[in-house]
Coordinates of C-alpha atoms and ligand atoms in Angstrom, one line a residue:
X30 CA -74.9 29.7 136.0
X31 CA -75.0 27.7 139.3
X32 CA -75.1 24.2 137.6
X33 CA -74.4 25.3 133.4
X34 CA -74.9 23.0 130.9
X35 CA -73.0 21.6 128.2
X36 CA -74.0 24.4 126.2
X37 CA -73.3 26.8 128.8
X38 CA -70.0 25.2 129.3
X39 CA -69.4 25.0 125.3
X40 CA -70.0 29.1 125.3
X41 CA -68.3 29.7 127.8
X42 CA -65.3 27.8 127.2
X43 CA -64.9 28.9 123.5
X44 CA -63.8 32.2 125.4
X45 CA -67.0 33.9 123.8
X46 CA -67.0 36.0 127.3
X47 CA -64.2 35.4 129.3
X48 CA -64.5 39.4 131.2
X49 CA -68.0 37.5 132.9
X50 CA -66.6 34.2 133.3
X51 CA -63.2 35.1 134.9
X52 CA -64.9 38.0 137.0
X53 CA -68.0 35.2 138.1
X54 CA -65.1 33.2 139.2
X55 CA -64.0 35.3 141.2
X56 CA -66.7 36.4 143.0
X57 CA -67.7 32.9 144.0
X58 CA -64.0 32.2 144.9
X59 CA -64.4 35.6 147.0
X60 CA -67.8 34.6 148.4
X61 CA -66.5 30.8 149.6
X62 CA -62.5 31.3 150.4
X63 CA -62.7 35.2 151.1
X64 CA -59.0 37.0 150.7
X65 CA -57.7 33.4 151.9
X66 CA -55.1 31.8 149.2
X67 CA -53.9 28.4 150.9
X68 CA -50.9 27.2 150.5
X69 CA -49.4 23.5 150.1
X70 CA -46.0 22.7 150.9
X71 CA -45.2 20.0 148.4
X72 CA -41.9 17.3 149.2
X73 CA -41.2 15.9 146.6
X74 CA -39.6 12.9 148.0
X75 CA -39.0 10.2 144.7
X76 CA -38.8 10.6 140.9
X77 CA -38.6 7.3 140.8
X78 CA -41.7 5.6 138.9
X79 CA -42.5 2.3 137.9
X80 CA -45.5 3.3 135.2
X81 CA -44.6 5.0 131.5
X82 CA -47.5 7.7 131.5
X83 CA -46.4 9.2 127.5
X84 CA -46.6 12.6 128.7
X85 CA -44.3 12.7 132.1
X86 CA -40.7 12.8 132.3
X87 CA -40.6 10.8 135.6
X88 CA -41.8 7.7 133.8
X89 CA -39.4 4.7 133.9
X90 CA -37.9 4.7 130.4
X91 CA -36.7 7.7 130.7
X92 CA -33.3 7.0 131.5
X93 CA -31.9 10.6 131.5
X94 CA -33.6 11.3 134.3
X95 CA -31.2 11.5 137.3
X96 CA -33.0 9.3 139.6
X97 CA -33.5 10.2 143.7
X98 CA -35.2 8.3 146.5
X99 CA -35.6 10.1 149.9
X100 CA -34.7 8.3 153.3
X101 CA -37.6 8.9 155.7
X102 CA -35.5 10.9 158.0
X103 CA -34.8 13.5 154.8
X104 CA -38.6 13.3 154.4
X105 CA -39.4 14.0 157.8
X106 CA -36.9 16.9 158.3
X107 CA -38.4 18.3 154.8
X108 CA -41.8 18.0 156.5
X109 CA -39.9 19.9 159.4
X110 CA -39.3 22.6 156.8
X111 CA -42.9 23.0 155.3
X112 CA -44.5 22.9 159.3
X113 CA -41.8 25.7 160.4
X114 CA -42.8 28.4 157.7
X115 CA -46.2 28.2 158.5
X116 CA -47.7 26.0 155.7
X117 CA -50.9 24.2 157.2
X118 CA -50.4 20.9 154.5
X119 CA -47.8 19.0 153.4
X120 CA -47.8 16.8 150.2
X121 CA -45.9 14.3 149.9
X122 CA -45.4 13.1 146.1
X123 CA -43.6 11.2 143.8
X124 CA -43.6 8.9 141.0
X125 CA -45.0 5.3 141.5
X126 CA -42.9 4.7 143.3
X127 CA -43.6 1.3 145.1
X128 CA -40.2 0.2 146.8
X129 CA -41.4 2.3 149.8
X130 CA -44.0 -0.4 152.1
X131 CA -46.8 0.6 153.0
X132 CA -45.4 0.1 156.8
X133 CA -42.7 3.0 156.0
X134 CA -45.1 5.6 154.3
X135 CA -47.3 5.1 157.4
X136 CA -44.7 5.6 159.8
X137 CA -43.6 8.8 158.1
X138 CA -47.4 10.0 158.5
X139 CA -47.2 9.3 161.7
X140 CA -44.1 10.9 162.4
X141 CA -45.1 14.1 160.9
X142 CA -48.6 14.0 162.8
X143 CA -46.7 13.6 165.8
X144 CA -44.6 16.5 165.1
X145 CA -46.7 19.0 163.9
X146 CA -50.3 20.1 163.5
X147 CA -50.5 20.1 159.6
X148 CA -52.9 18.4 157.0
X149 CA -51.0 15.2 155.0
X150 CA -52.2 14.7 151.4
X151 CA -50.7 11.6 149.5
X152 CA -50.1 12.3 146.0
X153 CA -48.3 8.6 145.6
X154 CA -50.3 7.3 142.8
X155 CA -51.8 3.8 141.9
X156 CA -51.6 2.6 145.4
X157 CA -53.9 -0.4 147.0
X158 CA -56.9 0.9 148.7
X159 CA -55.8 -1.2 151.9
X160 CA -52.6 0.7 151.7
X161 CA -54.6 4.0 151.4
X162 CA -57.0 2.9 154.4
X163 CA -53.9 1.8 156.2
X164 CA -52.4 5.3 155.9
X165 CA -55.8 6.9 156.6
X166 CA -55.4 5.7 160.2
X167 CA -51.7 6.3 160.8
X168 CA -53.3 10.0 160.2
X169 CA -53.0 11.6 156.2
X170 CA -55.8 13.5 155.3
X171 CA -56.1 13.9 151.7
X172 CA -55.1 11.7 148.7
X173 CA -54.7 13.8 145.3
X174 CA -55.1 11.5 141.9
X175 CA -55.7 13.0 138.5
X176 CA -57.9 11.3 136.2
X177 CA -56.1 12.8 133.6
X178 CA -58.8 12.7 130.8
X179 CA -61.7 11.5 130.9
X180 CA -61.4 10.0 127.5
X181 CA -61.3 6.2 128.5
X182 CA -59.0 5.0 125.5
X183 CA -56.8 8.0 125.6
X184 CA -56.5 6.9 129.4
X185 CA -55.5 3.9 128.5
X186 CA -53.2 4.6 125.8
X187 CA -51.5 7.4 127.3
X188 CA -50.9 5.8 130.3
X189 CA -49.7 2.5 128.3
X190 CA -52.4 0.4 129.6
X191 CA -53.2 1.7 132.9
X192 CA -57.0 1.1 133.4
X193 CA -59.7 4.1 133.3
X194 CA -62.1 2.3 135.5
X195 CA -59.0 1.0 138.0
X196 CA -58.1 4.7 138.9
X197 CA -61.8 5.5 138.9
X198 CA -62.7 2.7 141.6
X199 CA -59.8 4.1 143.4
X200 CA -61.1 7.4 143.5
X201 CA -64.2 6.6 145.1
X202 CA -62.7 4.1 146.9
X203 CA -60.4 7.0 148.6
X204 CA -63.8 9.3 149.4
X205 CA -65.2 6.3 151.3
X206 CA -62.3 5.9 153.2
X207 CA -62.7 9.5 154.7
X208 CA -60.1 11.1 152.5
X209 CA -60.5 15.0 151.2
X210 CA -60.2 13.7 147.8
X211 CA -58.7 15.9 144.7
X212 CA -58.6 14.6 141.2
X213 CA -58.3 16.7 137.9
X214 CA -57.1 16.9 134.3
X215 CA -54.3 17.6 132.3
X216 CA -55.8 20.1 129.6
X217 CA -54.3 20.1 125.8
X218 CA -53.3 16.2 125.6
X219 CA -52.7 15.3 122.3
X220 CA -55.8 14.1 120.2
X221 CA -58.4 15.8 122.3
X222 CA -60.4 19.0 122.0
X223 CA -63.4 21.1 123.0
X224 CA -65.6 18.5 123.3
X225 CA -63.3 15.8 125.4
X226 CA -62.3 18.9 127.7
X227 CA -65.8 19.7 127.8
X228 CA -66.5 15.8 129.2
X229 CA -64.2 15.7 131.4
X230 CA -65.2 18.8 133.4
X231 CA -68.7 17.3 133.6
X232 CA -67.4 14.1 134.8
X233 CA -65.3 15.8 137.6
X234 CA -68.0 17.9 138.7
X235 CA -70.4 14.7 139.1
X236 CA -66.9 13.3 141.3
X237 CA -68.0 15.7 143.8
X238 CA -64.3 16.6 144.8
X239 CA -62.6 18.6 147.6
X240 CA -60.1 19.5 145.3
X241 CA -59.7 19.9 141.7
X242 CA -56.4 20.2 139.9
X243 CA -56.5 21.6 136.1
X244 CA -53.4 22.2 134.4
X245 CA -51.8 22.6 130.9
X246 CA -50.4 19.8 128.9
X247 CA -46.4 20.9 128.9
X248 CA -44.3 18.5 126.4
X249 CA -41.6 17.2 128.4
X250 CA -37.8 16.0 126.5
X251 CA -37.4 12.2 126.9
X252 CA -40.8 11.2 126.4
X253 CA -42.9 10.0 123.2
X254 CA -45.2 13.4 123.4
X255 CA -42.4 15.5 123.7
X256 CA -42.5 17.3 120.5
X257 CA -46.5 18.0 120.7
X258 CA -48.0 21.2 121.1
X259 CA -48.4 22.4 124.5
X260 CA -51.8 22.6 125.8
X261 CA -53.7 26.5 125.8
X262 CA -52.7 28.3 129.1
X263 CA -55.7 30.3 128.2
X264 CA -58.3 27.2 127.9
X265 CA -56.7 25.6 131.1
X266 CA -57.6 29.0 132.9
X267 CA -61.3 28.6 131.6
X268 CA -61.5 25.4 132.7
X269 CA -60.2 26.3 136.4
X270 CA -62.8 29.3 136.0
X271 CA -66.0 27.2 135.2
X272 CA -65.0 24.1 137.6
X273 CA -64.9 27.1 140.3
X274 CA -68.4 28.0 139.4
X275 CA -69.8 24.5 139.0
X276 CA -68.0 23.0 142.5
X277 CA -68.0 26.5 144.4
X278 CA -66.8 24.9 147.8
X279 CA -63.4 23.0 146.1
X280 CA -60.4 23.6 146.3
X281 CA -59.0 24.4 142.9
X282 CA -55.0 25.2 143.1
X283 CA -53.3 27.7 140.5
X284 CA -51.1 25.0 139.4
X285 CA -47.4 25.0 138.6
X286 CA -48.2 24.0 134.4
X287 CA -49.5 27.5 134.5
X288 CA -46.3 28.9 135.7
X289 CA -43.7 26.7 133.3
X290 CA -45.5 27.9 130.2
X291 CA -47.2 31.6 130.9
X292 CA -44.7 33.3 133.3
X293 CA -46.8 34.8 136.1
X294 CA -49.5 32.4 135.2
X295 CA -50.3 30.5 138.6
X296 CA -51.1 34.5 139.9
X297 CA -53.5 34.8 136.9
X298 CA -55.1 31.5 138.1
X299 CA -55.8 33.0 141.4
X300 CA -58.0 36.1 139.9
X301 CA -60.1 34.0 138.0
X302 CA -61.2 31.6 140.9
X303 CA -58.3 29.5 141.8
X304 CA -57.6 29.7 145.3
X305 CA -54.3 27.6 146.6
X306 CA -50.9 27.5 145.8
X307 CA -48.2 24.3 146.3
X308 CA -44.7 25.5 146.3
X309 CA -41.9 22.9 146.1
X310 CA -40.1 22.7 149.5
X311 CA -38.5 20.1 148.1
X312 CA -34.6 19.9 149.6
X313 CA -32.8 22.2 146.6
X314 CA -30.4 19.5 145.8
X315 CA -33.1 17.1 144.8
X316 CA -35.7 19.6 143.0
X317 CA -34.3 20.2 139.7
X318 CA -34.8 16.3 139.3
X319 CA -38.1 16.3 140.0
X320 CA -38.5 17.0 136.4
X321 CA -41.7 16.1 135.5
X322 CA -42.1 19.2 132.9
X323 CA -40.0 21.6 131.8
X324 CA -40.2 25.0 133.9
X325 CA -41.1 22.7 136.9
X326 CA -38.7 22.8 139.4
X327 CA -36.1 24.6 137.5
X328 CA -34.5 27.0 140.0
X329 CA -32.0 25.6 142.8
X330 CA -32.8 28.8 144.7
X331 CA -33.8 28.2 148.2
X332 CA -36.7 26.9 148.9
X333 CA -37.2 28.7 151.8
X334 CA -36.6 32.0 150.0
X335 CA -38.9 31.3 146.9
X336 CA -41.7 30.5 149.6
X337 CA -41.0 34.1 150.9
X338 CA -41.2 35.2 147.1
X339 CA -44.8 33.5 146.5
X340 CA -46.2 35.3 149.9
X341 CA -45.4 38.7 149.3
X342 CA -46.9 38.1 145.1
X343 CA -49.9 36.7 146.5
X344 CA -50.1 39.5 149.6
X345 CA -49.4 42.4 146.6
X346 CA -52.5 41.0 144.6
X347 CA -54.4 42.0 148.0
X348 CA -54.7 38.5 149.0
X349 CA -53.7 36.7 151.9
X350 CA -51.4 33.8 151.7
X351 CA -53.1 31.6 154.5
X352 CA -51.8 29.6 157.5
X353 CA -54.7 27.3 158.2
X354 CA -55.1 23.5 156.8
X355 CA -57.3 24.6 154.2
X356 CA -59.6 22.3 153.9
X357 CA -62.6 22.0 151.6
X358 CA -65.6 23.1 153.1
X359 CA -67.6 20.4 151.9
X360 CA -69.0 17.9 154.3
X361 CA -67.5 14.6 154.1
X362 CA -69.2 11.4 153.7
X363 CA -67.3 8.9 155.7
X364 CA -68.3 5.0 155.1
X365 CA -67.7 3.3 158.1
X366 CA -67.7 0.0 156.8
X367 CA -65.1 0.6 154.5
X368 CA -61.7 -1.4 155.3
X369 CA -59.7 0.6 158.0
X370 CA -56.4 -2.0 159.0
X371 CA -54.4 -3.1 157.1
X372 CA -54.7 -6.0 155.1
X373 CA -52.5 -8.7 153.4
X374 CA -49.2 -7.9 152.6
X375 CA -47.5 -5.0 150.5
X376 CA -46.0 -6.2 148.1
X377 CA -44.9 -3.9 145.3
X378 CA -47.0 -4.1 142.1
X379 CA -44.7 -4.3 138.8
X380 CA -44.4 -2.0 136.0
X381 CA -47.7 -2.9 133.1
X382 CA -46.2 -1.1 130.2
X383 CA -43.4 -2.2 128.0
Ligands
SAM424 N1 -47.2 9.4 140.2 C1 -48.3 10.1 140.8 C2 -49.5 10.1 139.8 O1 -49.3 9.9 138.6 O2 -50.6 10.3 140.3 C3 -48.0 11.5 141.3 C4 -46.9 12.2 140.6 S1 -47.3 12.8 139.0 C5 -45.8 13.4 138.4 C6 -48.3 14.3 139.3 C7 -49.0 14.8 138.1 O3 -48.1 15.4 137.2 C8 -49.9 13.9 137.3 O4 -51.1 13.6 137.9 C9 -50.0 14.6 136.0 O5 -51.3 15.3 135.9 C10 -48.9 15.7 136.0 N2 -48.1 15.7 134.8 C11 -47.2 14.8 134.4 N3 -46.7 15.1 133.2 C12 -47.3 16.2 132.8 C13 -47.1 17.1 131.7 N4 -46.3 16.8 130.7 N5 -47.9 18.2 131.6 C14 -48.7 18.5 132.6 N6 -48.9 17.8 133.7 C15 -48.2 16.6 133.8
SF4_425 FE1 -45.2 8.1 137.0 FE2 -47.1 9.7 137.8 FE3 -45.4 10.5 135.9 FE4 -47.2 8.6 135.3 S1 -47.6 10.8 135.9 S2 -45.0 8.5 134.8 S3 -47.3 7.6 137.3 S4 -44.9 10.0 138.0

């Protein structure tokens, strides 16, 4: 099943044979990554968001949300943090979050690539692509942006009028800037099934991603979806499963969705062909806000000490939690005419969504 069809997909995803499925995962995971798990040190560094995505508890009308900007120094010092336990990335993520300039996200890159020999992936959102080609040269790496779903008027509506093609264009437009580029899906939305899950995974595959990011739908208080069911742990492991098989050479992370609604679940992920993990060294303090989902980012524990927890699970499942970058091993098609400086100002792009 090196490139499965539909109806290859459709069988397999119906969990008509999920023993052969999660154990041909893993053997491709095995044959690419080896015993390697990478891990990602994630800083989450606002919750502040200027878009009204119906499903995230970040977005801006939710005002329960305690709300936190990082100065760049905190940031930095975070970064400090992720570089000093031995975590080859760093992502830096937050909501849309457009009060910090372009000039002050690059300096921060550079700072960090200044300071220490680690991968930067920008998970910042609906940013310009000269701001992205900016950052490119001040040194970041990777750029991680979800589709979502595939499903173009779902798009549209869940993200309250955010355009489908827009993030798309953006997408593509981050792969010719040089970026290792990760996208993905949420999996459960409300009003989709089989067949839209099935869609999206054959649009991400023709993406041809370095990383791919499939997690569970978790209803979050404070926002309009918050009392629909939660999307099946067990179909979001199927789809990580098959995605590993159809892109053998991505990256495909156990996420934290798994976690907040199977306990355990992100160490499930990683024996049926998931092969990185992103703990939150986010400052304890600041992580409980960073409440995107319920079961994210719960514990104040330190940071520092849950990291040590998530090596020694990931070492007792006879894997190795990993030190390098961790990058894809795909090769990396680099258009050289694509727009490197910036360009034009940065001014910050308003809220769409009433
Ligand atoms: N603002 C940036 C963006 O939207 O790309 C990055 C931060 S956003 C909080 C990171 C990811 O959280 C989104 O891409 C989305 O897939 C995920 N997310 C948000 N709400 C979720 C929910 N209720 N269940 C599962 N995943 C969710
Ligand atoms: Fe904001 Fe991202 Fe949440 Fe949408 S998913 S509300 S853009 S943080």
């Amino acid at each position: 099943m090196n490139t499965p069809s539909e109806r290859d997909i459709l069988h397999y995803i119906g969990g008509a044979d999920d023993a052969s499925l999660f154990q041909r995962a893993d053997t491709v995971r095995r044959s690419v990554f080896g015993d390697e798990v990478y891990l990602r040190g994630i800083v989450e560094f606002s919750n502040v968001c200027n878009k009204n995505c119906q499903y995230c508890g970040l977005r801006a009308h939710n005002r329960k949300l305690k709300r936190y900007r990082m100065t760049p120094d905190e940031i930095v010092s975070a970064t400090d943090v992720v570089a000093r336990e031995g975590l080859g990335t760093v992502v830096l993520q937050s909501g849309d979050d457009f009060s910090y300039s372009a000039r002050t996200i690059g300096d921060i890159i550079s700072r960090i690539k200044d300071r220490h020999d680690i991968a930067v992936t920008l998970s910042l959102g609906d940013r310009g692509l000269d701001e992205y080609a900016y950052w490119r040269d001040c040194g970041a790496d990777r750029a991680l942006l979800k589709l979502e779903t595939g499903h173009v008027k779902l798009y549209e509506r869940l993200r309250c009028g955010e355009s489908f093609q827009e993030r798309l264009h953006r997408i593509e437009g981050l792969k010719r800037l040089g970026y290792e580029v990760g996208s993905g899906i949420i999996v459960g939305l409300p009003d989709t099934d089989i067949l839209t899950t099935v869609r999206d995974m054959v649009l991400l595959s023709h993406l041809e991603l370095d990383m791919i990011a499939i997690g569970p739908f978790v209803p979050s208080p404070a926002t309009p979806l918050a009392f629909n069911p939660a999307g099946d742990v067990e179909l979001s492991l199927r789809v990580s499963a098959i995605m590993r098989i159809l892109c053998p050479q991505a990256n495909i992370p156990a996420t934290s969705a798994l976690d907040a609604l199977l306990p355990g679940g992100r160490q499930t992920g990683l024996l049926r062909g998931c092969n990185v993990v992103m703990p939150s060294l986010t400052p304890e303090h600041l992580r409980s806000d960073y409440a995107i989902y319920p079961g994210k980012n719960m514990t104040e524990h330190n940071a520092v000490l849950k990291l040590n927890t998530v090596k020694e699970s990931i070492a007792r499942m006879g894997l190795v939690p990993s030190q390098s970058k961790g990058s894809s091993p795909r090769r990396h098609y680099v258009d050289q005419s694509a727009p490197r400086r910036p360009s034009g100002d940065y001014a910050c792009r308003t809220a769409q969504c009433g």
